[in-house]
mmCIF file of C-alpha atoms in Angstrom:
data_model
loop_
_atom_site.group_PDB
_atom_site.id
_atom_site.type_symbol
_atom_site.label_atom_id
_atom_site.label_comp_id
_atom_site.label_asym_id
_atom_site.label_seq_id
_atom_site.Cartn_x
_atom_site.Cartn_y
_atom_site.Cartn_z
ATOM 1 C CA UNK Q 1 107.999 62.934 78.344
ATOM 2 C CA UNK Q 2 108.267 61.853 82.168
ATOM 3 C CA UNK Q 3 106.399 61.801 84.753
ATOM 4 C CA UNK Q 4 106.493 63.879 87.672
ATOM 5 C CA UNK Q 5 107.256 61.536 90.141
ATOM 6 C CA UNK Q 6 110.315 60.177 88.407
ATOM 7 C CA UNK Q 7 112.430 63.130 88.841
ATOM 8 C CA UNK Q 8 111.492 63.727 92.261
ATOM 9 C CA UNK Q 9 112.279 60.478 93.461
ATOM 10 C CA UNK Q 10 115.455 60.642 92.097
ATOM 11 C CA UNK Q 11 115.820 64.307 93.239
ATOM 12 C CA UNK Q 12 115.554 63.119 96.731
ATOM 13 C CA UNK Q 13 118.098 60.548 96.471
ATOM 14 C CA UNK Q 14 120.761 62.790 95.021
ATOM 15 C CA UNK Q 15 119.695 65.471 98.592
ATOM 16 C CA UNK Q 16 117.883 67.332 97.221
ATOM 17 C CA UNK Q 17 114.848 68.281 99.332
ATOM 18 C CA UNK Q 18 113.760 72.136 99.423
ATOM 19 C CA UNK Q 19 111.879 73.394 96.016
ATOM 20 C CA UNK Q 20 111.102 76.658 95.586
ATOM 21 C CA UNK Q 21 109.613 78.771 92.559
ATOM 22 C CA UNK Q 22 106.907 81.094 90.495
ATOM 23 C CA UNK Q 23 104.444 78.976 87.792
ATOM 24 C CA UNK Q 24 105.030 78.505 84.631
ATOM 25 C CA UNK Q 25 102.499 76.812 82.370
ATOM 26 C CA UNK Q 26 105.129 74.215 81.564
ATOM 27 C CA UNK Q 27 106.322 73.861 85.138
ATOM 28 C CA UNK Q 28 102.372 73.491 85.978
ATOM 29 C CA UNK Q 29 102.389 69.214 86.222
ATOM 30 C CA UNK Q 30 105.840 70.004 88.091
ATOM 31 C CA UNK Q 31 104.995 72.099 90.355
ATOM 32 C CA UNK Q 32 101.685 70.381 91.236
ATOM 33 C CA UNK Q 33 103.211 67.145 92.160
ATOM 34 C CA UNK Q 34 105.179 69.480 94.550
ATOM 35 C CA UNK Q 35 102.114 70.791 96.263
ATOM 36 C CA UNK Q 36 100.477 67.142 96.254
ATOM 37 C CA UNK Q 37 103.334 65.185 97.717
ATOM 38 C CA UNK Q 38 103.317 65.357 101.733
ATOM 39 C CA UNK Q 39 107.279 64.296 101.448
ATOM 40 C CA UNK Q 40 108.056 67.543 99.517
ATOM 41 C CA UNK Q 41 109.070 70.603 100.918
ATOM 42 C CA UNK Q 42 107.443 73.303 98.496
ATOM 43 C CA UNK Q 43 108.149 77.118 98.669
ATOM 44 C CA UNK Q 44 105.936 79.637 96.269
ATOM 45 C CA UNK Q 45 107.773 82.335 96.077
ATOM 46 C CA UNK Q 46 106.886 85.953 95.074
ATOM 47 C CA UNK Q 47 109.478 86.633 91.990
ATOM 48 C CA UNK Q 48 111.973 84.601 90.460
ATOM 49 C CA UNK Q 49 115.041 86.315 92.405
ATOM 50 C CA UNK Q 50 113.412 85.342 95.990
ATOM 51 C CA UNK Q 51 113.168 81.837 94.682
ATOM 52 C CA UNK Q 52 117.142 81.436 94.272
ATOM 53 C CA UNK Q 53 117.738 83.394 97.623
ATOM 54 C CA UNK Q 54 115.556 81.080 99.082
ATOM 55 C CA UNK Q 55 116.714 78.168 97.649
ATOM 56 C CA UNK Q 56 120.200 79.468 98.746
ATOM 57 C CA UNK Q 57 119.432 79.567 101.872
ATOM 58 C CA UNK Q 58 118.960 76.311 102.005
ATOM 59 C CA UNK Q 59 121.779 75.068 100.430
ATOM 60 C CA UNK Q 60 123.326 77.069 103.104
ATOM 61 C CA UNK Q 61 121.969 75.381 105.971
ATOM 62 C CA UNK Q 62 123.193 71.641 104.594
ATOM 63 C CA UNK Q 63 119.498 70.800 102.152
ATOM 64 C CA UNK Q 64 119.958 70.858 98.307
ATOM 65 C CA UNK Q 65 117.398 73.544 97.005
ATOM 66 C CA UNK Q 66 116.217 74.222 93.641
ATOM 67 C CA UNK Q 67 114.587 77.035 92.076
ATOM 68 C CA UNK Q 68 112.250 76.509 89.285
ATOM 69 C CA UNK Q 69 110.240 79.596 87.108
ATOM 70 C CA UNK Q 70 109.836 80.646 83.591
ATOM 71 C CA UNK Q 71 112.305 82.304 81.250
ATOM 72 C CA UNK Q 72 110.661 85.146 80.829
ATOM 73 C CA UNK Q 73 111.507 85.739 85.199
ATOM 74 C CA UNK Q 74 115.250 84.952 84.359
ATOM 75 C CA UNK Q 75 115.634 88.542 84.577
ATOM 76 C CA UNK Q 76 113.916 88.969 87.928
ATOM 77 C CA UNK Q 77 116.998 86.223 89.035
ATOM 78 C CA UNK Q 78 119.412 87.991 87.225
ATOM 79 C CA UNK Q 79 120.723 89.440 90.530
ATOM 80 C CA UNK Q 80 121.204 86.531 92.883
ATOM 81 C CA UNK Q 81 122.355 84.919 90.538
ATOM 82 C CA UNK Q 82 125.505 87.067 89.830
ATOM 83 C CA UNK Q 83 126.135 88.179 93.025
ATOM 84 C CA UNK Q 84 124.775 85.967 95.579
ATOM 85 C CA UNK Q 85 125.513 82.645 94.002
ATOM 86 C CA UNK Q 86 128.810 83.460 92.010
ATOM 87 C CA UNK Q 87 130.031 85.532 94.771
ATOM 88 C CA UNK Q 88 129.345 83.543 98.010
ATOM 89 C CA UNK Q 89 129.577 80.009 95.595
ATOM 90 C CA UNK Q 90 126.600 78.389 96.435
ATOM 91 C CA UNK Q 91 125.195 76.530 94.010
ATOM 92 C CA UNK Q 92 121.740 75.497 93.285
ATOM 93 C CA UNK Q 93 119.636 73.445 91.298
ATOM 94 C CA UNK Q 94 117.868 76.009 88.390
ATOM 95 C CA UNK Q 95 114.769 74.799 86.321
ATOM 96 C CA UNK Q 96 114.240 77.234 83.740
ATOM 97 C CA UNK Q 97 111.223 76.763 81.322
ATOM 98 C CA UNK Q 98 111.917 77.723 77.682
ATOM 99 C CA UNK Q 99 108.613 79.614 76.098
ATOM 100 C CA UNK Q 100 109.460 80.895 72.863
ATOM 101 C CA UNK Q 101 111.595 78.802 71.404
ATOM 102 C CA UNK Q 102 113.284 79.733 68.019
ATOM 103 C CA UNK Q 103 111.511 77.032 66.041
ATOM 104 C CA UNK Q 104 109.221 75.459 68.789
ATOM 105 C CA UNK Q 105 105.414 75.679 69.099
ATOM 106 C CA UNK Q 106 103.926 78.979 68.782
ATOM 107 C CA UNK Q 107 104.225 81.300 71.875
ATOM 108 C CA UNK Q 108 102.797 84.886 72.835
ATOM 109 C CA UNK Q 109 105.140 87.754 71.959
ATOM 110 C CA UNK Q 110 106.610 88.617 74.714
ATOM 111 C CA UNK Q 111 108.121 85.410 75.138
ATOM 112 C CA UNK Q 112 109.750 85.730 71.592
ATOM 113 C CA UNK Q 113 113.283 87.514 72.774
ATOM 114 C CA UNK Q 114 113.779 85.949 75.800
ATOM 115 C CA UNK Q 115 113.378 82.323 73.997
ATOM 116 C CA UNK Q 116 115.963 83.414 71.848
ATOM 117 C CA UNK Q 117 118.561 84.422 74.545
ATOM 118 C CA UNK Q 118 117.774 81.857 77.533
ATOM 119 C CA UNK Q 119 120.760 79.723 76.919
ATOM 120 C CA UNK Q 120 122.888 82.472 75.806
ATOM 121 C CA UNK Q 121 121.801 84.369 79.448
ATOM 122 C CA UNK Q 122 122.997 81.392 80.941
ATOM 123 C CA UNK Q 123 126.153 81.001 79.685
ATOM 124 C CA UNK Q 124 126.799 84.407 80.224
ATOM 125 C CA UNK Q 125 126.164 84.177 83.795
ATOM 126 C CA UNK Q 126 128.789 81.183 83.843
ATOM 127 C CA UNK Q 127 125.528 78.880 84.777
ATOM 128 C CA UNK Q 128 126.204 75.082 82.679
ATOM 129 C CA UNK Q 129 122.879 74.043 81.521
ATOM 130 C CA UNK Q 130 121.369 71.213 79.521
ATOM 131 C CA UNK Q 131 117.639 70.304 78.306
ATOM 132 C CA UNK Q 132 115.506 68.587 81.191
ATOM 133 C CA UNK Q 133 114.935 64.914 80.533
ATOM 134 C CA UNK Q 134 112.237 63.829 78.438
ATOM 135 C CA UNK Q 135 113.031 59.909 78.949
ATOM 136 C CA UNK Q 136 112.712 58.341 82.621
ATOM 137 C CA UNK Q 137 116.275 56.410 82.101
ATOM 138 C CA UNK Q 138 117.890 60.435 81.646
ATOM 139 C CA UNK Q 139 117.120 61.786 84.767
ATOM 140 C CA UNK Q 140 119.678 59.620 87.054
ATOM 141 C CA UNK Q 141 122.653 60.445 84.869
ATOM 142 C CA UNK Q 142 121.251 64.553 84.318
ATOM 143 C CA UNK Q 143 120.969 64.905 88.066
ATOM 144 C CA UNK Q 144 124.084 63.578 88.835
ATOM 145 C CA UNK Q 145 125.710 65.408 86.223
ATOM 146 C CA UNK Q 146 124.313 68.598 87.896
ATOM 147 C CA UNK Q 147 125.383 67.595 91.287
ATOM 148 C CA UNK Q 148 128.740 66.800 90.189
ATOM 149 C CA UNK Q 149 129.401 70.494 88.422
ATOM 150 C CA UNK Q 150 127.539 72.078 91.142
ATOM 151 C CA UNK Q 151 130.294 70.398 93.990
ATOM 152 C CA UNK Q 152 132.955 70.866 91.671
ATOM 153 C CA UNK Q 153 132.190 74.791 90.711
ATOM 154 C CA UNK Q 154 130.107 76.216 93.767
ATOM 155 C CA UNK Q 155 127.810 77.720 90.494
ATOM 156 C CA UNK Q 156 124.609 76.747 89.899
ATOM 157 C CA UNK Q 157 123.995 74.126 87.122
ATOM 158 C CA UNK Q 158 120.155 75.205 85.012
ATOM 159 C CA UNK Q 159 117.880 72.372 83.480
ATOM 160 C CA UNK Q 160 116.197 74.116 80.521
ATOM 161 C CA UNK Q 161 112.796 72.520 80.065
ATOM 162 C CA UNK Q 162 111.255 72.517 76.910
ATOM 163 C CA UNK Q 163 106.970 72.095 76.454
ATOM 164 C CA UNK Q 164 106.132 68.876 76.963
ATOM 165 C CA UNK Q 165 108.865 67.687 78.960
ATOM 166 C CA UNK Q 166 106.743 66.347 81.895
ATOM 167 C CA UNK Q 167 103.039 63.947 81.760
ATOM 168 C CA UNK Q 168 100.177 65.984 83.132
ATOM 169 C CA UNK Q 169 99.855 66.003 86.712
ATOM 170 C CA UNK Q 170 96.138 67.477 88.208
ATOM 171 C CA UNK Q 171 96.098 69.417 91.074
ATOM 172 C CA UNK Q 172 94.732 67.370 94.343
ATOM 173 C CA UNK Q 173 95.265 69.250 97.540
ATOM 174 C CA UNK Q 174 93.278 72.289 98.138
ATOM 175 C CA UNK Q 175 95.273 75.492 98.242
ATOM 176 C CA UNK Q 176 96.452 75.752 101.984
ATOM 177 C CA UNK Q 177 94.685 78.970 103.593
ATOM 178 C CA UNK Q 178 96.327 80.575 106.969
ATOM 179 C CA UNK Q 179 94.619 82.993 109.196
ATOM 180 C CA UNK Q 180 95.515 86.697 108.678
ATOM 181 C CA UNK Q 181 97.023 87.787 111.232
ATOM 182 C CA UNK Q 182 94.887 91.530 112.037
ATOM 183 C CA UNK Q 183 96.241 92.528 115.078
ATOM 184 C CA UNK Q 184 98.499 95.617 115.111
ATOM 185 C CA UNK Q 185 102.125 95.924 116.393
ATOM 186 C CA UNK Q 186 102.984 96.295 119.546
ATOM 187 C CA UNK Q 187 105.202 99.627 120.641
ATOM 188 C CA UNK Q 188 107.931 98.950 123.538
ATOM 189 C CA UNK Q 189 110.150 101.659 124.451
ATOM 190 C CA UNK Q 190 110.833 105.225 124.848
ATOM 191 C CA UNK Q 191 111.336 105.916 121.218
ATOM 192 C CA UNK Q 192 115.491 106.461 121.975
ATOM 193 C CA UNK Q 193 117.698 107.975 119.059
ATOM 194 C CA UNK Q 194 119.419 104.471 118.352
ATOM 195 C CA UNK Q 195 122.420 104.393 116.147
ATOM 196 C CA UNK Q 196 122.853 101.382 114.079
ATOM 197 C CA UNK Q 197 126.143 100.834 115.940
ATOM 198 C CA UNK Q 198 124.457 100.597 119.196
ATOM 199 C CA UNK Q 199 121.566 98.382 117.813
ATOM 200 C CA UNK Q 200 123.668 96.132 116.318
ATOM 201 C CA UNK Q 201 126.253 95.767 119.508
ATOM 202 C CA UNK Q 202 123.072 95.013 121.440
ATOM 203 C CA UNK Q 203 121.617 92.694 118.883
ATOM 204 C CA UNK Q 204 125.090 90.695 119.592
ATOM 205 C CA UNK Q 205 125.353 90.937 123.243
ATOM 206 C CA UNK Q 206 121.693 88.999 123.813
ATOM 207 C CA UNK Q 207 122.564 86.364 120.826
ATOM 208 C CA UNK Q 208 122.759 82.640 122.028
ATOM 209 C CA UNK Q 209 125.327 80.126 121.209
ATOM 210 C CA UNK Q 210 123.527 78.147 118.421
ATOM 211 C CA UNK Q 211 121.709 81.559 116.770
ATOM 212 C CA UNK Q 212 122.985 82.206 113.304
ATOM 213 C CA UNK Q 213 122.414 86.102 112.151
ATOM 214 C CA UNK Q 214 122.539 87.322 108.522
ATOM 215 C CA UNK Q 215 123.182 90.878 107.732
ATOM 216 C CA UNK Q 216 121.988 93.136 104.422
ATOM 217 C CA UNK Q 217 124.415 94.464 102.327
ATOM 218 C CA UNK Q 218 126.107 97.710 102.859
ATOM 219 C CA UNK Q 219 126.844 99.331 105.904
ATOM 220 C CA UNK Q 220 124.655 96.820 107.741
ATOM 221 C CA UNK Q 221 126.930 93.986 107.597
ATOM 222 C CA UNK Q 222 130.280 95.981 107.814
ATOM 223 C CA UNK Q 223 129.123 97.416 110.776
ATOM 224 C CA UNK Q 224 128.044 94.331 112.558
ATOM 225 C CA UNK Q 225 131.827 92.676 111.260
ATOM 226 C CA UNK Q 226 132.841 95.801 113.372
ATOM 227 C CA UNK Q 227 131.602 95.027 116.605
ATOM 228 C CA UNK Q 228 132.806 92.208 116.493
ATOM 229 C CA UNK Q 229 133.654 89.427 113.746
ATOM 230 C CA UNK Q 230 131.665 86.252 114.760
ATOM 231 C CA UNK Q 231 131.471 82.611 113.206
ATOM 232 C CA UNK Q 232 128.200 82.724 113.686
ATOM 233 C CA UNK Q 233 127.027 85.968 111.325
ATOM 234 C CA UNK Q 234 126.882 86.066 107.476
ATOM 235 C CA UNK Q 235 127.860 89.380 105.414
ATOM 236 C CA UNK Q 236 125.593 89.793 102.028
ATOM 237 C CA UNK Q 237 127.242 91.832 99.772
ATOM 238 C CA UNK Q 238 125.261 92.849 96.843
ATOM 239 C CA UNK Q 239 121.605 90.775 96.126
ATOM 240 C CA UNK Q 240 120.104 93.592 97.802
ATOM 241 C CA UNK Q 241 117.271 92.738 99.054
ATOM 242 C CA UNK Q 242 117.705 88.931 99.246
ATOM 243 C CA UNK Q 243 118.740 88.594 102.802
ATOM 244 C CA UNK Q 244 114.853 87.864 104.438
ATOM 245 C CA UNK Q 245 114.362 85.480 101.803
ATOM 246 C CA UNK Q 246 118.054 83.603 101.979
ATOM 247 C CA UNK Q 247 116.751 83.825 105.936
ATOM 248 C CA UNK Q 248 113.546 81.549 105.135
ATOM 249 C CA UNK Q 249 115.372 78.953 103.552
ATOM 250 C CA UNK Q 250 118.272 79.011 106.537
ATOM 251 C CA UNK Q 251 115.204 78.784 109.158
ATOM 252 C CA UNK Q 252 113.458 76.011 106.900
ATOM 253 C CA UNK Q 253 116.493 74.041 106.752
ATOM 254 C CA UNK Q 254 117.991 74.637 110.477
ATOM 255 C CA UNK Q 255 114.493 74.334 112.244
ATOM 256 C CA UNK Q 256 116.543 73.510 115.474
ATOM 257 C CA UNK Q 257 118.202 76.711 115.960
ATOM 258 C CA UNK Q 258 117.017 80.890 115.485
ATOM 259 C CA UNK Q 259 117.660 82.507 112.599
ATOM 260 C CA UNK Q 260 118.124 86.559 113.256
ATOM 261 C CA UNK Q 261 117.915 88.152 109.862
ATOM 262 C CA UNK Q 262 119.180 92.102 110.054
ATOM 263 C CA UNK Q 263 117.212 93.807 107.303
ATOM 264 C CA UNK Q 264 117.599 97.765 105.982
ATOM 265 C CA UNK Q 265 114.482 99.569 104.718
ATOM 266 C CA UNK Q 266 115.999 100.081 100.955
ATOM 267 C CA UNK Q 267 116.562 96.710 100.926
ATOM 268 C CA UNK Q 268 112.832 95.586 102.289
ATOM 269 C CA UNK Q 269 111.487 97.917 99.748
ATOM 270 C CA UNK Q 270 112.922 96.772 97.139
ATOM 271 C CA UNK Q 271 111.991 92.688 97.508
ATOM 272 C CA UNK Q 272 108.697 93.902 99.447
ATOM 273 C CA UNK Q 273 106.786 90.472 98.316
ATOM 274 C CA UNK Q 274 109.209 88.627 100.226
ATOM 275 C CA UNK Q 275 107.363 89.389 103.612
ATOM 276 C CA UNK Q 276 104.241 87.731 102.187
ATOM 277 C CA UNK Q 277 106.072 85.090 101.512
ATOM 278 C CA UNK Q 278 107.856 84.675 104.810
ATOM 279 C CA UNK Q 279 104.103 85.578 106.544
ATOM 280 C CA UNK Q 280 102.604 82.751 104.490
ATOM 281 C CA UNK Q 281 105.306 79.995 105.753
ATOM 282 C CA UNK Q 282 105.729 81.408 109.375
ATOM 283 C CA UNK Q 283 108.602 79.452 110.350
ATOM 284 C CA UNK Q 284 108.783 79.820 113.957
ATOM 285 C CA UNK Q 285 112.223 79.843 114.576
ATOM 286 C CA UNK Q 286 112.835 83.316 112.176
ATOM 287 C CA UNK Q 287 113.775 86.811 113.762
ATOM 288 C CA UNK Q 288 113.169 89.806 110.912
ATOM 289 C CA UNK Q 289 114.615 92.520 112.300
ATOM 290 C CA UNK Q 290 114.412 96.143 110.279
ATOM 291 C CA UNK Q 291 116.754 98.883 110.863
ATOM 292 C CA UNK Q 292 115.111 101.776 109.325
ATOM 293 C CA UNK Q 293 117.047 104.992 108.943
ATOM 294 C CA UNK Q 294 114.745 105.951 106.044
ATOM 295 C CA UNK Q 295 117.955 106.703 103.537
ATOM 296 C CA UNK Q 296 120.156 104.430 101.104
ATOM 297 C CA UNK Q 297 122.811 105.314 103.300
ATOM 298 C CA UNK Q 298 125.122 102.797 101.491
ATOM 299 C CA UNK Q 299 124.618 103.861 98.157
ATOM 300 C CA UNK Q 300 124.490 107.462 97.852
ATOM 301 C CA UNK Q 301 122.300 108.635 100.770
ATOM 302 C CA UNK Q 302 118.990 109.278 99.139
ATOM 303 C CA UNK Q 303 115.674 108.854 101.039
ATOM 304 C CA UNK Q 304 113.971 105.885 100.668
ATOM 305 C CA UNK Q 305 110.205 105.998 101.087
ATOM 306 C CA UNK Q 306 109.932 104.014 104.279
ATOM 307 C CA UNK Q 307 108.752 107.048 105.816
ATOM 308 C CA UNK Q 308 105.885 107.524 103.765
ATOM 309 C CA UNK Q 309 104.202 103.783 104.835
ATOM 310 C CA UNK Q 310 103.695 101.842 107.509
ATOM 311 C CA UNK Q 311 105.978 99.363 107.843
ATOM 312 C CA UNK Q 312 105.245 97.363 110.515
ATOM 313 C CA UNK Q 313 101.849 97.251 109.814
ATOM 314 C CA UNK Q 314 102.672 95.916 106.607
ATOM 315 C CA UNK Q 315 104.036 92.910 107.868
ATOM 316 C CA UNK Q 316 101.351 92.228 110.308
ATOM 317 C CA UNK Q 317 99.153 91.945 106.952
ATOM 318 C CA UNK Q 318 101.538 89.736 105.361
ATOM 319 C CA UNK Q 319 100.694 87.652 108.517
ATOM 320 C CA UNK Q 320 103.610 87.944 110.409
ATOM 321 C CA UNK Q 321 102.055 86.624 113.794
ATOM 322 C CA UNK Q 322 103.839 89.168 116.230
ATOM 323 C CA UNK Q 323 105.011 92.664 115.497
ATOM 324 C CA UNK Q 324 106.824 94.291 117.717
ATOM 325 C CA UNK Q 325 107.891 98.589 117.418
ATOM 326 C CA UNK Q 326 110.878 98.685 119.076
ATOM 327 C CA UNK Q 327 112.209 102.238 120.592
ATOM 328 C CA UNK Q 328 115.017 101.078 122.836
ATOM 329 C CA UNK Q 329 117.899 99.003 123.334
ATOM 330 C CA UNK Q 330 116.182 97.845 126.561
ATOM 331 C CA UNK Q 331 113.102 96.364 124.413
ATOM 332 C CA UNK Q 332 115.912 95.127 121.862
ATOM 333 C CA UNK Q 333 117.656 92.947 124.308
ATOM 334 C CA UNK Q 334 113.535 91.629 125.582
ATOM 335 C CA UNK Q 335 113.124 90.578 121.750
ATOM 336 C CA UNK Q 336 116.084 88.216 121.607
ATOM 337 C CA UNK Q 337 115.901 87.189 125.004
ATOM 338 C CA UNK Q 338 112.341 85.562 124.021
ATOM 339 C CA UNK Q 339 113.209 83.069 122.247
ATOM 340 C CA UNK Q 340 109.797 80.772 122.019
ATOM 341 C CA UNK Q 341 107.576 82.767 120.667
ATOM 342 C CA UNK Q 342 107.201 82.210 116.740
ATOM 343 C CA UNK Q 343 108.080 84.024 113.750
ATOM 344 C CA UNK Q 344 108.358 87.907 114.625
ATOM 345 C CA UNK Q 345 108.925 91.022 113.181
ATOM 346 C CA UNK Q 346 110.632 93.766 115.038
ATOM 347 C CA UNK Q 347 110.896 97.459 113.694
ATOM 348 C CA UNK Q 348 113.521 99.952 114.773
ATOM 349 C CA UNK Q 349 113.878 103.285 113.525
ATOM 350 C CA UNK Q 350 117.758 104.391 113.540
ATOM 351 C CA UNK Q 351 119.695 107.343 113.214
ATOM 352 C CA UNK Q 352 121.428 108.397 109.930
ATOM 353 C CA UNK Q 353 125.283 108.443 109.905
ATOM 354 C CA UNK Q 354 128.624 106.150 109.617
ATOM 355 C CA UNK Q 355 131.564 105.661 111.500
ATOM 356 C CA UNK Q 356 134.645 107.094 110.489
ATOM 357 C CA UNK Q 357 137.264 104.679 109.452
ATOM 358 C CA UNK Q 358 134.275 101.891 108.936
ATOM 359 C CA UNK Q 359 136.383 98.016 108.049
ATOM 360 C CA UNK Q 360 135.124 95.940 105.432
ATOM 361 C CA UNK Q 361 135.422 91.603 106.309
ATOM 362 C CA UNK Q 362 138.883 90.682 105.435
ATOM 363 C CA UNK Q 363 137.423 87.006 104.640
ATOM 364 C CA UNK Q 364 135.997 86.880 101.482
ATOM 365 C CA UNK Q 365 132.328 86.515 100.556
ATOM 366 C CA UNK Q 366 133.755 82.726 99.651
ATOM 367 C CA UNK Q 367 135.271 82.233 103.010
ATOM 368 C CA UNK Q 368 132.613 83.654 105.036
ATOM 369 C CA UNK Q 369 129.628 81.453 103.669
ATOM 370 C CA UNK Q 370 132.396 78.384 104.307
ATOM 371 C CA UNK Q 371 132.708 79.326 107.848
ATOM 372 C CA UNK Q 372 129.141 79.771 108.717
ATOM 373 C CA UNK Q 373 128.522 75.997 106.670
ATOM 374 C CA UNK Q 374 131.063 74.738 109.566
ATOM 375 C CA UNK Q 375 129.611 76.445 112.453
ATOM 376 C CA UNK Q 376 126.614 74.834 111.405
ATOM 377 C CA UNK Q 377 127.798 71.641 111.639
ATOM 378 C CA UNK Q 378 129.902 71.883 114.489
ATOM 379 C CA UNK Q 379 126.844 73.306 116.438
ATOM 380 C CA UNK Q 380 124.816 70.038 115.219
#
C-alpha cells in the first residue's frame, strides 16, 4: 500500500501534471488527494471516454495527462481509445481500477465479467499495462517505465490498480460550487441560410495567428481542410463526439492562446455531459462553436434530434457564461473578433448538403496531430 502523495510527487517529476477521471471506490483516496492538493490540476469528468479526450488534449498541448476510472467505464473509453489515441498516437497515462477480480475480495455482480476481461481488453486494444504499485520504492521505476513505452509507442500505457493499492486519504476541501449561469442566449443576425462551407471559410478568415481550431469528425473537418489546409487546425476522425472535450484539455494546457473548437450536433448529442463539464471549468480562453444542420450528414443522413431541444439553452444551464445564437456570417466574424470575453458558446444553424468532389487531408491523422504539436511550440 502507498500513499497518495508518493505517486503524485513522482508523477510531477516525470511531467505529468493534468488528471482527469470518474470515481471509483478504489480510486476514492486517489482522487481525493487530487481535489486537496492546490498544485494539482484535477478534471471530473462526465464518463470515462471524456476523461481520455480530455486528458488527450492535454498531452496535445505539451502537459502529460492521465485518465483514471473504474473497469467497469472501460467500455465508455473504448472509443478514444481506439481511434483517438491509436490513430492520432497520443499517448496517455490510464489508471484503471480492477473490481471483480477472479480470485480477489468479493465484488457486486456486475463487476464479475468485466474483472475477468480488464487485462485481456487491454491488450486487445494494444494498451501495455502492469499492476499499480503497492510499495513506495515501485512507483519511480513503474512511472518511468510508462513514460518510456508511451514516447517510444505514441499508445497509451494502463496502471491496473488492485483494492488496497493506496492508504486512505479523507476528503478536506469543500466541493467547489460556481454560479449558474441563468441568463438566456443572445440572438445576432438575420437568421441567413448559412452553408457549412461559408461558415467555416468565415470562421478562418477572422482567426488570429496564435488561435488553434479543432474540427469534429466527418464532413466538418474535411470541409474546413478544404478551404484551406492550415498548421494551425486539427482533423478528428472518428471519437465522435470527443472534440469539445479534447478542446478543454488544449485550452487548460495552452491558457495563453484561443482554442476554437468546431462541433456538429450528432456529435454534441452524443457526449452531451461534456458541456457540463466544460461549463463547470469555464476556461476562458475556449470558443464552442456548433454547426447544427440537424442530420448525421456524415454517416448516412438521418435526423438527429437537435431540433427537438434547445440547444443553446442547454449550455447556458451547463453554465456556459455567454451564449450567443448566431444567424449570420456578419455576427460570425463579431464572435471571433472578440476575443476577451470568456468561455462562449455560439450556435449556428446550417444548411444540409456536401460539395461535390469533397478532399479528405492527405496528411495522416499521425502527421496532422505532429504538426499542430510544432505550431504550438513554434508559436511559444
Amino acid at each position: 500500500m502507498i500513499d497518495a502523495e508518493a505517486f503524485f510527487n513522482q508523477a510531477r517529476e516525470h511531467g505529468f501534471g493534468l488528471f482527469t477521471g470518474v470515481p471509483c471506490s478504489y480510486l476514492k483516496p486517489f482522487i481525493n488527494y487530487c481535489i486537496d492538493a492546490p498544485e494539482i490540476c484535477y478534471v471530473p469528468a462526465s464518463n470515462e471516454g471524456d476523461a481520455v479526450a480530455i486528458a488527450v488534449g492535454a498531452q496535445l498541448g505539451g502537459i502529460r495527462a492521465v485518465a483514471m476510472f473504474q473497469n467497469s467505464g472501460l467500455g465508455n473509453a473504448v472509443n478514444p481509445l481506439t481511434s483517438l489515441t491509436y490513430t492520432f498516437r497520443i499517448p496517455v497515462l490510464l489508471i484503471v481500477t480492477l473490481r471483480g477480480e477472479p480470485g480477489g475480495a468479493k465484488d457486486e455482480p456486475q463487476h464479475e465479467l468485466m474483472g475477468s476481461i480488464t487485462t485481456g481488453m487491454l491488450e486487445m486494444m494494444k494498451i501495455p499495462w502492469r499492476y499499480f504499485p503497492t510499495e513506495p520504492e515501485q512507483v519511480a521505476e513503474v512511472l518511468e517505465q510508462a513514460v518510456t513505452q508511451m514516447d517510444q509507442s505514441g499508445l497509451p500505457f494502463a496502471l491496473v490498480m488492485q483494492k488496497g493499492a493506496v492508504a486512505e486519504h479523507a476528503l478536506q476541501a469543500d466541493s467547489e460550487a460556481k454560479p449558474r449561469n441563468l441568463s438566456l442566449p443572445s440572438w445576432v443576425g438575420s437568421d441567413d441560410d448559412l452553408t457549412r462551407r461559408q461558415v467555416l471559410s468565415t470562421i478562418q478568415s477572422a482567426l488570429l495567428n496564435d488561435d488553434i481550431v479543432l474540427a469534429t469528425t466527418g464532413y466538418t473537418g474535411r470541409e474546413l481542410y478544404a478551404c484551406d489546409d492550415l498548421a494551425n487546425q486539427f482533423y478528428m476522425v472518428g471519437s465522435m463526439g470527443c472534440v469539445s472535450s479534447l478542446g478543454l484539455g488544449l485550452a487548460l494546457s495552452q491558457p495563453q492562446r484561443r482554442i476554437i473548437v468546431i462541433d456538429g450536433d450528432g456529435a454534441l448529442l452524443m457526449r452531451m455531459g461534456a458541456l457540463a463539464t466544460i461549463g463547470f471549468q469555464r476556461p476562458a480562453n475556449l470558443l464552442h462553436i456548433l454547426l447544427d444542420n440537424g442530420i448525421h450528414e456524415s454517416t448516412g443522413g438521418q435526423a438527429t434530434v437537435s431540433r427537438s431541444l434547445d440547444i443553446p439553452t442547454v449550455a447556458a444551464a451547463c453554465g456556459y457564461p455567454t451564449v450567443i445564437r448566431a444567424g449570420s456570417l456578419q455576427a460570425i466574424t463579431a464572435a471571433l473578433d472578440d476575443k476577451n470575453s470568456g468561455l462562449r458558446f455560439l450556435y449556428i444553424v446550417t444548411a444540409e448538403g456536401v460539395p461535390t468532389g469533397l478532399p479528405r487531408p492527405r496528411m495522416t491523422p499521425v502527421e496532422v496531430a505532429g504538426r499542430l504539436q510544432t505550431t504550438l511550440a513554434d508559436i511559444s
